[in-house]
PDB file of C-alpha atoms in Angstrom:
ATOM      1  CA  GLN A   1      11.512  19.147 -30.717  1.00 62.00           C
ATOM      2  CA  GLY A   2      10.005  16.730 -28.592  1.00 61.00           C
ATOM      3  CA  LEU A   3      13.459  14.619 -28.279  1.00 59.00           C
ATOM      4  CA  ILE A   4      14.950  17.754 -27.625  1.00 68.00           C
ATOM      5  CA  GLU A   5      12.397  18.583 -24.900  1.00 66.00           C
ATOM      6  CA  ALA A   6      12.881  14.780 -23.364  1.00 62.00           C
ATOM      7  CA  LEU A   7      16.338  15.449 -23.213  1.00 67.00           C
ATOM      8  CA  LEU A   8      16.437  18.664 -21.405  1.00 68.00           C
ATOM      9  CA  ASP A   9      13.606  17.349 -18.600  1.00 65.00           C
ATOM     10  CA  PHE A  10      16.212  14.435 -18.495  1.00 65.00           C
ATOM     11  CA  ASN A  11      18.916  16.925 -17.956  1.00 68.00           C
ATOM     12  CA  ILE A  12      16.415  18.502 -14.691  1.00 63.00           C
ATOM     13  CA  VAL A  13      16.386  14.751 -13.166  1.00 62.00           C
ATOM     14  CA  LEU A  14      20.339  14.669 -13.428  1.00 60.00           C
ATOM     15  CA  ASP A  15      21.034  17.857 -12.285  1.00 64.00           C
ATOM     16  CA  SER A  16      21.015  17.673  -8.587  1.00 56.00           C
ATOM     17  CA  THR A  17      20.805  21.331  -7.772  1.00 55.00           C
ATOM     18  CA  SER A  18      17.015  21.712  -9.413  1.00 57.00           C
ATOM     19  CA  LEU A  19      16.253  19.287  -7.144  1.00 56.00           C
ATOM     20  CA  GLN A  20      16.204  21.659  -3.617  1.00 63.00           C
ATOM     21  CA  ASP A  21      13.989  24.356  -4.957  1.00 74.00           C
ATOM     22  CA  LYS A  22      10.674  24.135  -2.988  1.00 84.00           C
ATOM     23  CA  GLU A  23       8.208  26.770  -3.206  1.00 87.00           C
ATOM     24  CA  SER A  24       4.574  27.525  -2.565  1.00 91.00           C
ATOM     25  CA  ILE A  25       2.573  25.680  -5.479  1.00 92.00           C
ATOM     26  CA  ASN A  26      -1.117  25.815  -6.214  1.00 94.00           C
ATOM     27  CA  PHE A  27      -2.279  22.609  -7.619  1.00 94.00           C
ATOM     28  CA  SER A  28      -5.071  23.805  -9.833  1.00 95.00           C
ATOM     29  CA  VAL A  29      -2.633  26.555 -11.838  1.00 96.00           C
ATOM     30  CA  LEU A  30       0.183  24.315 -11.922  1.00 96.00           C
ATOM     31  CA  ILE A  31      -2.322  21.551 -13.962  1.00 97.00           C
ATOM     32  CA  GLU A  32      -3.675  24.447 -16.218  1.00 97.00           C
ATOM     33  CA  GLN A  33      -0.559  25.680 -17.090  1.00 97.00           C
ATOM     34  CA  VAL A  34       0.362  22.177 -18.372  1.00 97.00           C
ATOM     35  CA  LEU A  35      -2.754  21.691 -20.150  1.00 97.00           C
ATOM     36  CA  ASN A  36      -2.540  25.415 -21.357  1.00 97.00           C
ATOM     37  CA  ASP A  37       1.149  24.046 -23.068  1.00 94.00           C
ATOM     38  CA  ARG A  38      -0.589  21.201 -24.400  1.00 95.00           C
ATOM     39  CA  THR A  39      -3.707  23.334 -25.800  1.00 96.00           C
ATOM     40  CA  LEU A  40      -2.769  22.470 -29.764  1.00 95.00           C
ATOM     41  CA  ASP A  41      -2.253  18.729 -29.185  1.00 93.00           C
ATOM     42  CA  ILE A  42      -5.875  18.650 -27.296  1.00 96.00           C
ATOM     43  CA  LYS A  43      -7.535  20.238 -29.836  1.00 96.00           C
ATOM     44  CA  ARG A  44      -5.857  18.598 -32.748  1.00 94.00           C
ATOM     45  CA  LYS A  45      -7.280  15.218 -31.425  1.00 94.00           C
ATOM     46  CA  GLN A  46     -10.373  16.964 -30.539  1.00 97.00           C
ATOM     47  CA  LEU A  47     -10.192  15.659 -27.026  1.00 97.00           C
ATOM     48  CA  ILE A  48     -12.076  16.148 -24.059  1.00 97.00           C
ATOM     49  CA  ILE A  49     -10.522  16.942 -20.537  1.00 98.00           C
ATOM     50  CA  GLU A  50     -12.464  15.904 -17.657  1.00 97.00           C
ATOM     51  CA  LYS A  51     -10.962  17.430 -14.345  1.00 96.00           C
ATOM     52  CA  HIS A  52     -11.671  16.517 -10.904  1.00 96.00           C
ATOM     53  CA  TYR A  53      -8.958  18.025  -8.392  1.00 93.00           C
ATOM     54  CA  PRO A  54      -8.576  20.157  -5.357  1.00 90.00           C
ATOM     55  CA  ASP A  55      -7.765  23.651  -5.307  1.00 90.00           C
ATOM     56  CA  ILE A  56      -4.741  23.287  -2.819  1.00 90.00           C
ATOM     57  CA  THR A  57      -1.732  24.791  -2.306  1.00 92.00           C
ATOM     58  CA  PHE A  58       1.289  23.130  -1.016  1.00 92.00           C
ATOM     59  CA  GLU A  59       5.259  23.149  -0.970  1.00 89.00           C
ATOM     60  CA  SER A  60       7.277  21.201  -3.459  1.00 90.00           C
ATOM     61  CA  ASN A  61       9.469  21.809  -6.497  1.00 88.00           C
ATOM     62  CA  ALA A  62       7.412  23.182  -9.359  1.00 88.00           C
ATOM     63  CA  LYS A  63       9.558  22.648 -12.129  1.00 86.00           C
ATOM     64  CA  GLN A  64       9.520  18.875 -11.108  1.00 88.00           C
ATOM     65  CA  LEU A  65       5.963  18.549 -10.924  1.00 92.00           C
ATOM     66  CA  ASN A  66       5.294  20.171 -14.171  1.00 91.00           C
ATOM     67  CA  VAL A  67       7.650  17.957 -16.007  1.00 89.00           C
ATOM     68  CA  ILE A  68       5.722  14.987 -14.221  1.00 93.00           C
ATOM     69  CA  ILE A  69       1.995  16.149 -15.051  1.00 96.00           C
ATOM     70  CA  ASP A  70       3.446  17.287 -18.654  1.00 94.00           C
ATOM     71  CA  ASN A  71       4.679  13.620 -19.804  1.00 92.00           C
ATOM     72  CA  LEU A  72       1.506  11.872 -18.284  1.00 95.00           C
ATOM     73  CA  LEU A  73      -0.805  13.846 -20.208  1.00 96.00           C
ATOM     74  CA  SER A  74       1.917  13.817 -23.131  1.00 92.00           C
ATOM     75  CA  ASN A  75       1.267  10.288 -23.132  1.00 91.00           C
ATOM     76  CA  ALA A  76      -2.608   9.954 -22.390  1.00 94.00           C
ATOM     77  CA  ILE A  77      -2.712  12.513 -25.493  1.00 94.00           C
ATOM     78  CA  LYS A  78      -0.604  10.559 -27.692  1.00 91.00           C
ATOM     79  CA  TYR A  79      -2.536   7.279 -26.970  1.00 91.00           C
ATOM     80  CA  SER A  80      -6.108   8.727 -27.233  1.00 93.00           C
ATOM     81  CA  PRO A  81      -8.201   8.140 -29.760  1.00 94.00           C
ATOM     82  CA  GLU A  82      -9.582  10.995 -31.877  1.00 94.00           C
ATOM     83  CA  GLN A  83     -12.220  12.421 -29.893  1.00 96.00           C
ATOM     84  CA  GLY A  84     -11.715  10.403 -26.797  1.00 96.00           C
ATOM     85  CA  VAL A  85     -11.786  11.558 -22.974  1.00 97.00           C
ATOM     86  CA  ILE A  86      -8.827  12.091 -20.837  1.00 97.00           C
ATOM     87  CA  THR A  87      -9.564  12.285 -17.344  1.00 97.00           C
ATOM     88  CA  ILE A  88      -7.393  14.010 -14.747  1.00 97.00           C
ATOM     89  CA  THR A  89      -8.051  13.488 -11.085  1.00 96.00           C
ATOM     90  CA  ALA A  90      -6.430  14.539  -7.723  1.00 95.00           C
ATOM     91  CA  ALA A  91      -7.031  13.788  -4.385  1.00 94.00           C
ATOM     92  CA  PHE A  92      -5.545  14.715  -0.735  1.00 91.00           C
ATOM     93  CA  SER A  93      -5.673  12.688   2.635  1.00 88.00           C
ATOM     94  CA  GLU A  94      -3.511  12.545   5.610  1.00 86.00           C
ATOM     95  CA  GLN A  95      -0.346  14.274   3.687  1.00 88.00           C
ATOM     96  CA  GLN A  96      -0.436  12.557   0.643  1.00 91.00           C
ATOM     97  CA  LEU A  97      -1.465  13.607  -2.892  1.00 92.00           C
ATOM     98  CA  SER A  98      -2.902  11.439  -5.277  1.00 95.00           C
ATOM     99  CA  LEU A  99      -3.366  11.934  -9.134  1.00 96.00           C
ATOM    100  CA  ALA A 100      -4.518   9.715 -11.946  1.00 96.00           C
ATOM    101  CA  VAL A 101      -4.146  10.645 -15.653  1.00 97.00           C
ATOM    102  CA  ILE A 102      -6.946   8.288 -17.371  1.00 96.00           C
ATOM    103  CA  ASP A 103      -6.950   7.555 -21.349  1.00 95.00           C
ATOM    104  CA  GLN A 104      -9.289   5.885 -22.999  1.00 94.00           C
ATOM    105  CA  GLY A 105      -6.156   4.402 -25.901  1.00 91.00           C
ATOM    106  CA  GLU A 106      -6.014   0.660 -26.593  1.00 91.00           C
ATOM    107  CA  GLY A 107      -4.342   0.098 -23.362  1.00 89.00           C
ATOM    108  CA  ILE A 108      -0.729  -1.451 -22.869  1.00 87.00           C
ATOM    109  CA  GLN A 109      -0.145  -5.358 -23.436  1.00 87.00           C
ATOM    110  CA  ALA A 110       0.715  -6.849 -20.085  1.00 88.00           C
ATOM    111  CA  GLU A 111       3.909  -8.285 -21.426  1.00 87.00           C
ATOM    112  CA  GLN A 112       4.903  -4.629 -21.907  1.00 87.00           C
ATOM    113  CA  GLN A 113       3.919  -3.327 -18.726  1.00 86.00           C
ATOM    114  CA  ASN A 114       6.922  -3.858 -16.985  1.00 87.00           C
ATOM    115  CA  LYS A 115       9.100  -2.046 -19.395  1.00 88.00           C
ATOM    116  CA  ILE A 116       7.436   1.055 -19.679  1.00 85.00           C
ATOM    117  CA  PHE A 117       9.415   2.688 -17.333  1.00 84.00           C
ATOM    118  CA  ASP A 118      12.946   1.587 -18.496  1.00 83.00           C
ATOM    119  CA  ALA A 119      15.226   4.202 -20.242  1.00 79.00           C
ATOM    120  CA  PHE A 120      14.379   4.695 -24.248  1.00 76.00           C
ATOM    121  CA  TYR A 121      11.620   1.602 -24.136  1.00 71.00           C
ATOM    122  CA  GLN A 122       8.915   2.538 -26.397  1.00 76.00           C
ATOM    123  CA  GLY A 123       5.764   0.508 -26.778  1.00 73.00           C
ATOM    124  CA  THR A 124       3.482  -0.259 -29.757  1.00 71.00           C
ATOM    125  CA  PRO A 125       3.087   3.016 -31.053  1.00 70.00           C
ATOM    126  CA  PRO A 126      -0.767   4.281 -31.713  1.00 69.00           C
ATOM    127  CA  LYS A 127      -2.387   3.918 -35.095  1.00 69.00           C
ATOM    128  CA  ASP A 128      -1.423   6.919 -37.311  1.00 66.00           C
ATOM    129  CA  TYR A 129       1.103   8.261 -35.479  1.00 62.00           C
ATOM    130  CA  ASN A 130       4.447   9.005 -36.987  1.00 56.00           C
ATOM    131  CA  ILE A 131       5.935  11.063 -34.332  1.00 57.00           C
ATOM    132  CA  LYS A 132       8.796   9.463 -32.780  1.00 59.00           C
ATOM    133  CA  SER A 133       9.792   9.928 -29.202  1.00 66.00           C
ATOM    134  CA  SER A 134      12.492   9.455 -26.906  1.00 68.00           C
ATOM    135  CA  GLY A 135      11.300   6.762 -24.601  1.00 73.00           C
ATOM    136  CA  LEU A 136      12.606   8.794 -21.580  1.00 78.00           C
ATOM    137  CA  GLY A 137       8.968  10.189 -20.754  1.00 82.00           C
ATOM    138  CA  LEU A 138       8.166   7.700 -18.044  1.00 88.00           C
ATOM    139  CA  THR A 139      11.904   7.338 -16.706  1.00 87.00           C
ATOM    140  CA  ILE A 140      12.052  10.919 -16.220  1.00 85.00           C
ATOM    141  CA  VAL A 141       8.556  10.758 -14.069  1.00 89.00           C
ATOM    142  CA  LYS A 142       9.402   7.488 -12.006  1.00 91.00           C
ATOM    143  CA  GLU A 143      12.937   9.211 -11.439  1.00 87.00           C
ATOM    144  CA  LEU A 144      11.394  12.570 -10.343  1.00 87.00           C
ATOM    145  CA  LEU A 145       8.974  10.899  -8.036  1.00 90.00           C
ATOM    146  CA  MET A 146      11.578   9.104  -6.005  1.00 87.00           C
ATOM    147  CA  ARG A 147      13.064  12.474  -5.528  1.00 84.00           C
ATOM    148  CA  LEU A 148      10.302  13.911  -4.437  1.00 87.00           C
ATOM    149  CA  ASN A 149       9.350  10.884  -2.426  1.00 88.00           C
ATOM    150  CA  GLY A 150       6.318   9.558  -4.303  1.00 92.00           C
ATOM    151  CA  SER A 151       5.633   6.623  -6.790  1.00 94.00           C
ATOM    152  CA  ILE A 152       3.973   5.827  -9.882  1.00 94.00           C
ATOM    153  CA  ARG A 153       1.651   2.707 -10.458  1.00 93.00           C
ATOM    154  CA  LEU A 154       0.315   1.551 -13.701  1.00 92.00           C
ATOM    155  CA  ILE A 155      -3.199   0.147 -14.427  1.00 89.00           C
ATOM    156  CA  SER A 156      -3.990  -0.685 -18.053  1.00 91.00           C
ATOM    157  CA  GLN A 157      -6.924  -2.393 -19.757  1.00 89.00           C
ATOM    158  CA  THR A 158      -6.633  -3.842 -23.396  1.00 90.00           C
ATOM    159  CA  GLN A 159     -10.102  -5.210 -23.441  1.00 88.00           C
ATOM    160  CA  SER A 160     -13.198  -2.852 -23.845  1.00 86.00           C
ATOM    161  CA  PRO A 161     -13.452  -0.839 -21.974  1.00 85.00           C
ATOM    162  CA  SER A 162      -9.420  -0.036 -23.296  1.00 88.00           C
ATOM    163  CA  GLY A 163      -7.441   2.816 -21.446  1.00 90.00           C
ATOM    164  CA  THR A 164      -4.603   3.279 -19.189  1.00 91.00           C
ATOM    165  CA  GLN A 165      -4.356   4.701 -15.674  1.00 91.00           C
ATOM    166  CA  LEU A 166      -1.130   6.391 -14.416  1.00 92.00           C
ATOM    167  CA  LEU A 167      -1.505   7.090 -10.536  1.00 93.00           C
ATOM    168  CA  VAL A 168       0.759   9.105  -9.188  1.00 93.00           C
ATOM    169  CA  THR A 169       1.144   9.409  -5.291  1.00 92.00           C
ATOM    170  CA  LEU A 170       3.055  11.950  -3.353  1.00 89.00           C
ATOM    171  CA  ASN A 171       4.265  11.513   0.061  1.00 88.00           C
ATOM    172  CA  HIS A 172       4.698  13.916   2.666  1.00 81.00           C
ATOM    173  CA  VAL A 173       2.653  16.852   1.359  1.00 82.00           C
ATOM    174  CA  PHE A 174       1.750  19.952   3.669  1.00 80.00           C
ATOM    175  CA  ILE A 175      -1.147  22.024   2.709  1.00 78.00           C
ATOM    176  CA  ARG A 176      -0.521  25.752   3.179  1.00 73.00           C
ATOM    177  CA  GLU A 177      -2.925  27.491   5.033  1.00 65.00           C
ATOM    178  CA  ASP A 178      -3.029  30.943   3.682  1.00 56.00           C
TER     179      ASP A 178
END
């Protein structure tokens, strides 16, 4: 199922017609939708989700942002330890939205860090994780962000306290005043 979803997401990236669709997006609602879609995975690992983000509305492509956030959250869940904490933070300033998804996993080895955005690359799987993935998630995220005038950056620590932060920046974000 996960592989099929990844290929469908990749198809969204390749489908140029879906790139033009802009709509009004409430950021809090979008994050809550993604979290709701991942409820079973979060409960299965008894994860705690800490949320710190503004309740803002802006114009962008909702389908693409949903795919981006879902892939970041999916990775955080996959690599988080049982009963770990995943932190989702966002801030808005000067027409720029910054989003961070932070896990408490074992971190990404330095020699793997420059490969994680390559198509089909799969890093070291977490312990006791026997579900295969496509290796397309972060490739999709990076491509969609380029099309949305955004970027992604990785900060990972393998020493205690270990964990990974994926930092997304969207530029030219205009808040809607309703």
